[in-house]
Amino acid sequence: MSLSPQTNGVYAIAATPFHPDGALDTASVDRLTDFYVQSGATGLTILGIMGEAPKLEPEESLQITRQVVGRAGVPVIVGVSAPGFAAMRSLARNVMDLGAAGVMIAPPPALRTDEQIVTYYAQAVEAIGEDIPFVIQDYPLTLTVVMTPNVIRAIVNNHASCVMLKHEDWPGLEKISKLRGFQKAGEMRDISILCGNGGLFLDFEMERGADGAMTGYAFPDMLIDVVTMQQRGERDAAHDLFDAHLPLMRYEQQQGVGLAVRKYVLQKRGAIASDAQRKPGSSLTAAAKAEIEYLLQRLARKDPRAAL
Amino acid sequence: MSLSPQTNGVYAIAATPFHPDGALDTASVDRLTDFYVQSGATGLTILGIMGEAPKLEPEESLQITRQVVGRAGVPVIVGVSAPGFAAMRSLARNVMDLGAAGVMIAPPPALRTDEQIVTYYAQAVEAIGEDIPFVIQDYPLTLTVVMTPNVIRAIVNNHASCVMLKHEDWPGLEKISKLRGFQKAGEMRDISILCGNGGLFLDFEMERGADGAMTGYAFPDMLIDVVTMQQRGERDAAHDLFDAHLPLMRYEQQQGVGLAVRKYVLQKRGAIASDAQRKPGSSLTAAAKAEIEYLLQRLARKDPRAAL
Amino acid sequence: MSLSPQTNGVYAIAATPFHPDGALDTASVDRLTDFYVQSGATGLTILGIMGEAPKLEPEESLQITRQVVGRAGVPVIVGVSAPGFAAMRSLARNVMDLGAAGVMIAPPPALRTDEQIVTYYAQAVEAIGEDIPFVIQDYPLTLTVVMTPNVIRAIVNNHASCVMLKHEDWPGLEKISKLRGFQKAGEMRDISILCGNGGLFLDFEMERGADGAMTGYAFPDMLIDVVTMQQRGERDAAHDLFDAHLPLMRYEQQQGVGLAVRKYVLQKRGAIASDAQRKPGSSLTAAAKAEIEYLLQRLARKDPRAAL
Amino acid sequence: MSLSPQTNGVYAIAATPFHPDGALDTASVDRLTDFYVQSGATGLTILGIMGEAPKLEPEESLQITRQVVGRAGVPVIVGVSAPGFAAMRSLARNVMDLGAAGVMIAPPPALRTDEQIVTYYAQAVEAIGEDIPFVIQDYPLTLTVVMTPNVIRAIVNNHASCVMLKHEDWPGLEKISKLRGFQKAGEMRDISILCGNGGLFLDFEMERGADGAMTGYAFPDMLIDVVTMQQRGERDAAHDLFDAHLPLMRYEQQQGVGLAVRKYVLQKRGAIASDAQRKPGSSLTAAAKAEIEYLLQRLARKDPRAAL
């Protein structure tokens, strides 16, 4: 149950279920964990941005980790990005003690130069220890930090414990090709590349050499089908299924309201009891809900899982 | 041939055609203008970001305006955003003298507060004169300036010459609803709302009250069909056509490489002689071209216009 | 020992002392607290940016608060800015239980529009409770959030528990005049205004109506003298003393290395045992140390407290 | 009259004089040019940010260049930063034809990675031609582009026509030391380093190895004295004079209102007829003017040139 450069498949970015009053909904944590695993997820990623991690109290973060790791039966990656290395270290050590498979580290937004980014990961590894497998989160659209392929290569080669890239640069297809080119040329150690960005380019990312997805789209079962079909070489079928979902995926990928859409659909699928977000959160207007219903109805004509 | 709050339909954001050596391809300017008009475009918008306007010399900007206005036979909006009001004024006065229907003004990225934005538009109107119809460009993703509905309302109510909003906030559906709500409540003068953002939400934007699109997707004929069908109430048909194009639209909307994709498809459709960009430009790898071909082939099964 | 709109004087932004190995230096916490109080500080502010708060573990934050509040004998403000309201609430309630006089809240960098900022403070007050006196931190240079005087007025008028503004907009003299003008016109409740920004404009800020300073310059005794002299109307004397310190103040105000300069001087003054920063920190080159020595020697000719 | 890696002294960043109605004040262009030269300026830099360059029409930029170059009798550097390379090229070729000594190029704010910055300068040199001496403007506080010493070294070594760095990183003392270290180690070609940032650190920048200043402080004669004294090894005298000016320099360096302060003092010194800025500009309140008068009076006790 550990991460490795050969890890592939779909790691579902788990939502964090709350009651309407903002309290953690622990029953739904179990239900949602089961939902992801039964959907075929290879692993889970918890305490990320879309998991409302910054809104959690420290003890809640550990409680969720304990509960999910204990129940999932698949590897669990925990986001440990923090403003300082003391908090990162203690969270990382604690979640690994609880049985996590690895941790994910995003660069803080103030980083600008190549040197700053490479140095930051060196300091982070020094802080958490060289024995914890970690994932680089490369997400310039939200984090405003731009990592070139050379920078990623330097981090991977500097740290044996770097086993995976969560790739969500945008656009990012050429970046995958470039990184895989480094590996073929023997210039970079092998790493696993799982793609985020709501899955909006997963169809082609798989063809460029990605190992799968790490994202929270409310139909993880579809992501798994696409990854599997692409691995089997069933290109057209993969695109057919993907294209059927694209209108809803696009709708869910809207910044700000995206999480509200995702939780709304997860609730309709029975995976969580309430679509409430802890404050400050976003919510859906009646118009938005009607649009989602319409998108689901249209999707259900091609994928019966959307008939809710 | 002038703009008004009742303007609707599709204003095509025109690419600027160059020869491979970077020189302006004036023959293709004619060809592309004809292409847009024959596609059914209600109007044209030139010298925007996707028209590579910042790379043009001042005299070239006027030359293109003269050529397009003289040939199009439909209203032409000209982007006049500039670092200073002197340049904005001279460009605006010049293009109106050449027959432009109006100008488009984007806020400079340094603006932050509501007051700064409202003041900026007041200064811009003072500079260009109150007699020139203008369009507000609301594009936070690229410009980093966030305009609330209240700010847009203030600008519209302050300036009778403000006739249109180029809406490309993201996400933006609720913003359209909010602005139309202001109008219904009598709190804001009527304006035309045309949507940008590559058209990625045009299906629902029309249902929220938009008057059409202003974007440069390489199939303006599809945008026009969607707008027309929505205006006629043919909702399902509009979504069917839109969804068929969404995989390619999404591919074209990638920041940085998007313009290369767009020009590549326009060239394949015979609208321009070369897909060259003036430096600094982006280009397509062989892998990217193969992906576009695959997307076009898949699209052609549902829309024969994509069989190139 | 509570904050009020009439609070004035100098609140020293307290550094957090560490041992060279990064462990908290609790003996120096006492020593530094005594140093500030003996320098004449009216109050202390702890757990701010310059106190390396993001590098602390949650339990360390409480430990420092307990220790400083228990020893200081003057009001203590605690920075409680946090990525989420749950963490902000628990920290705020805990430090008030420990005897803090109030809390300070900075807006998160993602806020852009006036409405977003006003709403954020409303949510923060709802989270921590209306019974906790709070300070607005207005620091655009670092936080990138720009608050107009109108926005500050709205927050002050919306929340009776808002008692103070930490003013460090830059430039900011006119802002003080504008806010005091609101008060005179009866448009805004009275608040205390203490100025930050390293004290670089304290000479004139006092003349514009500020109530004092809240900053961490290594000579808080000088800040107190300047505030006192200005309160007594000894203008020229205040400027003479201020100008003598300005070369060093400027040197200490350099972003990034500023904290290293400050801790170096505090160590030389005997206020802390080590100038170490917890990682990631900055350090001084030999050239920088020599420059500080030179500045201190020059200053000592006019202010004997600098003869170290 | 050309630039070289041995260039030293003070290049005054020239203001652009306007009449109160916003028209270019050509008589004052002559007067101001004479003022700078009689103050002892080694050279002039025109059409920079503080010269309100973005507010000028293209023909005005050339007119000012012609006038200043024709009159100054010292080398003139012209800012040619532009959103596109076509405009940069035509401006650069034109001003060199008019007799400019070189051009200054700032990186556009969108650049992030080391590669992007190095590539940008390569494209710029290709655009303007390898025969035009150019200056790198390194100004992260305003431009948001961070260039490491390694990046500057790469640009310098890639382009023989790079002869100077306008250094205004902040903080920046260590950067000067690092770059001079590269030169001593034979790893970087020699370049001239002139410092900006309003001169706020000129005292120590000279000691770290800078060749002088390029900034627009309204007392260029003082900057020249400081540079000369430091070159002669009169360290204490240099600091004494510098420290006397620091309160006013700091006041002039406020973002936004700084240019208004500078023009106000230049007008008082008789260098320009009006302190008007072309719109959009900033202006001084009565309180601000009184503060400047007070600062000048205090300064005049130590430097009679401030007795105005």
PDB file of N, CA and C in Angstrom, chain D residues 260-297:
ATOM      1  N   ALA D 260       4.614  63.062  -8.361  1.00  0.00           N
ATOM      2  CA  ALA D 260       4.091  64.397  -8.041  1.00  0.00           C
ATOM      3  C   ALA D 260       5.063  65.154  -7.137  1.00  0.00           C
ATOM      4  N   VAL D 261       5.640  64.461  -6.179  1.00  0.00           N
ATOM      5  CA  VAL D 261       6.623  65.085  -5.292  1.00  0.00           C
ATOM      6  C   VAL D 261       7.833  65.536  -6.109  1.00  0.00           C
ATOM      7  N   ARG D 262       8.322  64.648  -6.935  1.00  0.00           N
ATOM      8  CA  ARG D 262       9.512  64.938  -7.737  1.00  0.00           C
ATOM      9  C   ARG D 262       9.296  66.152  -8.632  1.00  0.00           C
ATOM     10  N   LYS D 263       8.164  66.185  -9.322  1.00  0.00           N
ATOM     11  CA  LYS D 263       7.916  67.318 -10.237  1.00  0.00           C
ATOM     12  C   LYS D 263       7.720  68.616  -9.453  1.00  0.00           C
ATOM     13  N   TYR D 264       7.122  68.500  -8.273  1.00  0.00           N
ATOM     14  CA  TYR D 264       6.916  69.690  -7.446  1.00  0.00           C
ATOM     15  C   TYR D 264       8.262  70.304  -7.058  1.00  0.00           C
ATOM     16  N   VAL D 265       9.198  69.457  -6.676  1.00  0.00           N
ATOM     17  CA  VAL D 265      10.518  69.959  -6.284  1.00  0.00           C
ATOM     18  C   VAL D 265      11.283  70.466  -7.507  1.00  0.00           C
ATOM     19  N   LEU D 266      11.189  69.747  -8.609  1.00  0.00           N
ATOM     20  CA  LEU D 266      11.864  70.215  -9.830  1.00  0.00           C
ATOM     21  C   LEU D 266      11.348  71.589 -10.236  1.00  0.00           C
ATOM     22  N   GLN D 267      10.043  71.782 -10.077  1.00  0.00           N
ATOM     23  CA  GLN D 267       9.474  73.082 -10.408  1.00  0.00           C
ATOM     24  C   GLN D 267      10.024  74.161  -9.469  1.00  0.00           C
ATOM     25  N   LYS D 268      10.069  73.828  -8.188  1.00  0.00           N
ATOM     26  CA  LYS D 268      10.612  74.803  -7.228  1.00  0.00           C
ATOM     27  C   LYS D 268      12.083  75.133  -7.520  1.00  0.00           C
ATOM     28  N   ARG D 269      12.808  74.130  -8.047  1.00  0.00           N
ATOM     29  CA  ARG D 269      14.205  74.372  -8.376  1.00  0.00           C
ATOM     30  C   ARG D 269      14.357  75.089  -9.719  1.00  0.00           C
ATOM     31  N   GLY D 270      13.247  75.361 -10.379  1.00  0.00           N
ATOM     32  CA  GLY D 270      13.291  76.098 -11.638  1.00  0.00           C
ATOM     33  C   GLY D 270      13.601  75.246 -12.853  1.00  0.00           C
ATOM     34  N   ALA D 271      13.551  73.935 -12.704  1.00  0.00           N
ATOM     35  CA  ALA D 271      13.927  73.059 -13.809  1.00  0.00           C
ATOM     36  C   ALA D 271      12.790  72.843 -14.807  1.00  0.00           C
ATOM     37  N   ILE D 272      11.569  73.006 -14.349  1.00  0.00           N
ATOM     38  CA  ILE D 272      10.402  72.884 -15.233  1.00  0.00           C
ATOM     39  C   ILE D 272       9.404  73.978 -14.859  1.00  0.00           C
ATOM     40  N   ALA D 273       8.557  74.321 -15.826  1.00  0.00           N
ATOM     41  CA  ALA D 273       7.635  75.432 -15.589  1.00  0.00           C
ATOM     42  C   ALA D 273       6.425  75.007 -14.770  1.00  0.00           C
ATOM     43  N   SER D 274       5.996  73.767 -14.928  1.00  0.00           N
ATOM     44  CA  SER D 274       4.792  73.298 -14.235  1.00  0.00           C
ATOM     45  C   SER D 274       5.020  71.876 -13.745  1.00  0.00           C
ATOM     46  N   ASP D 275       4.418  71.547 -12.611  1.00  0.00           N
ATOM     47  CA  ASP D 275       4.541  70.168 -12.123  1.00  0.00           C
ATOM     48  C   ASP D 275       3.401  69.285 -12.608  1.00  0.00           C
ATOM     49  N   ALA D 276       2.680  69.749 -13.636  1.00  0.00           N
ATOM     50  CA  ALA D 276       1.526  68.992 -14.134  1.00  0.00           C
ATOM     51  C   ALA D 276       1.947  67.630 -14.675  1.00  0.00           C
ATOM     52  N   GLN D 277       1.096  66.640 -14.447  1.00  0.00           N
ATOM     53  CA  GLN D 277       1.261  65.339 -15.091  1.00  0.00           C
ATOM     54  C   GLN D 277       0.167  65.183 -16.140  1.00  0.00           C
ATOM     55  N   ARG D 278       0.503  64.485 -17.195  1.00  0.00           N
ATOM     56  CA  ARG D 278      -0.538  64.135 -18.159  1.00  0.00           C
ATOM     57  C   ARG D 278      -1.450  63.098 -17.511  1.00  0.00           C
ATOM     58  N   LYS D 279      -2.726  63.147 -17.818  1.00  0.00           N
ATOM     59  CA  LYS D 279      -3.678  62.208 -17.225  1.00  0.00           C
ATOM     60  C   LYS D 279      -3.413  60.772 -17.661  1.00  0.00           C
ATOM     61  N   PRO D 280      -3.657  59.768 -16.852  1.00  0.00           N
ATOM     62  CA  PRO D 280      -4.054  59.876 -15.453  1.00  0.00           C
ATOM     63  C   PRO D 280      -2.840  60.147 -14.583  1.00  0.00           C
ATOM     64  N   GLY D 281      -2.917  61.146 -13.746  1.00  0.00           N
ATOM     65  CA  GLY D 281      -1.783  61.511 -12.913  1.00  0.00           C
ATOM     66  C   GLY D 281      -2.179  61.626 -11.459  1.00  0.00           C
ATOM     67  N   SER D 282      -1.188  61.859 -10.639  1.00  0.00           N
ATOM     68  CA  SER D 282      -1.458  62.063  -9.223  1.00  0.00           C
ATOM     69  C   SER D 282      -1.219  63.532  -8.899  1.00  0.00           C
ATOM     70  N   SER D 283      -1.724  63.984  -7.795  1.00  0.00           N
ATOM     71  CA  SER D 283      -1.471  65.368  -7.409  1.00  0.00           C
ATOM     72  C   SER D 283      -1.243  65.422  -5.906  1.00  0.00           C
ATOM     73  N   LEU D 284      -0.804  66.569  -5.435  1.00  0.00           N
ATOM     74  CA  LEU D 284      -0.458  66.725  -4.030  1.00  0.00           C
ATOM     75  C   LEU D 284      -1.533  67.517  -3.301  1.00  0.00           C
ATOM     76  N   THR D 285      -1.875  67.063  -2.113  1.00  0.00           N
ATOM     77  CA  THR D 285      -2.778  67.847  -1.268  1.00  0.00           C
ATOM     78  C   THR D 285      -1.977  68.980  -0.625  1.00  0.00           C
ATOM     79  N   ALA D 286      -2.710  69.914  -0.015  1.00  0.00           N
ATOM     80  CA  ALA D 286      -2.042  70.997   0.699  1.00  0.00           C
ATOM     81  C   ALA D 286      -1.182  70.433   1.819  1.00  0.00           C
ATOM     82  N   ALA D 287      -1.671  69.403   2.476  1.00  0.00           N
ATOM     83  CA  ALA D 287      -0.902  68.796   3.569  1.00  0.00           C
ATOM     84  C   ALA D 287       0.415  68.230   3.045  1.00  0.00           C
ATOM     85  N   ALA D 288       0.361  67.575   1.884  1.00  0.00           N
ATOM     86  CA  ALA D 288       1.577  66.991   1.322  1.00  0.00           C
ATOM     87  C   ALA D 288       2.563  68.091   0.930  1.00  0.00           C
ATOM     88  N   LYS D 289       2.059  69.172   0.341  1.00  0.00           N
ATOM     89  CA  LYS D 289       2.967  70.265  -0.041  1.00  0.00           C
ATOM     90  C   LYS D 289       3.637  70.863   1.195  1.00  0.00           C
ATOM     91  N   ALA D 290       2.871  71.005   2.262  1.00  0.00           N
ATOM     92  CA  ALA D 290       3.448  71.565   3.490  1.00  0.00           C
ATOM     93  C   ALA D 290       4.525  70.626   4.039  1.00  0.00           C
ATOM     94  N   GLU D 291       4.303  69.321   3.907  1.00  0.00           N
ATOM     95  CA  GLU D 291       5.311  68.380   4.382  1.00  0.00           C
ATOM     96  C   GLU D 291       6.603  68.493   3.574  1.00  0.00           C
ATOM     97  N   ILE D 292       6.441  68.668   2.257  1.00  0.00           N
ATOM     98  CA  ILE D 292       7.634  68.811   1.415  1.00  0.00           C
ATOM     99  C   ILE D 292       8.392  70.092   1.768  1.00  0.00           C
ATOM    100  N   GLU D 293       7.663  71.170   1.981  1.00  0.00           N
ATOM    101  CA  GLU D 293       8.319  72.431   2.364  1.00  0.00           C
ATOM    102  C   GLU D 293       9.113  72.240   3.652  1.00  0.00           C
ATOM    103  N   TYR D 294       8.489  71.544   4.590  1.00  0.00           N
ATOM    104  CA  TYR D 294       9.159  71.304   5.875  1.00  0.00           C
ATOM    105  C   TYR D 294      10.429  70.479   5.673  1.00  0.00           C
ATOM    106  N   LEU D 295      10.328  69.442   4.839  1.00  0.00           N
ATOM    107  CA  LEU D 295      11.496  68.607   4.568  1.00  0.00           C
ATOM    108  C   LEU D 295      12.606  69.421   3.897  1.00  0.00           C
ATOM    109  N   LEU D 296      12.224  70.286   2.973  1.00  0.00           N
ATOM    110  CA  LEU D 296      13.233  71.110   2.287  1.00  0.00           C
ATOM    111  C   LEU D 296      13.911  72.067   3.262  1.00  0.00           C
ATOM    112  N   GLN D 297      13.106  72.662   4.131  1.00  0.00           N
ATOM    113  CA  GLN D 297      13.698  73.591   5.109  1.00  0.00           C
ATOM    114  C   GLN D 297      14.702  72.880   6.004  1.00  0.00           C
TER     115      GLN D 297
END
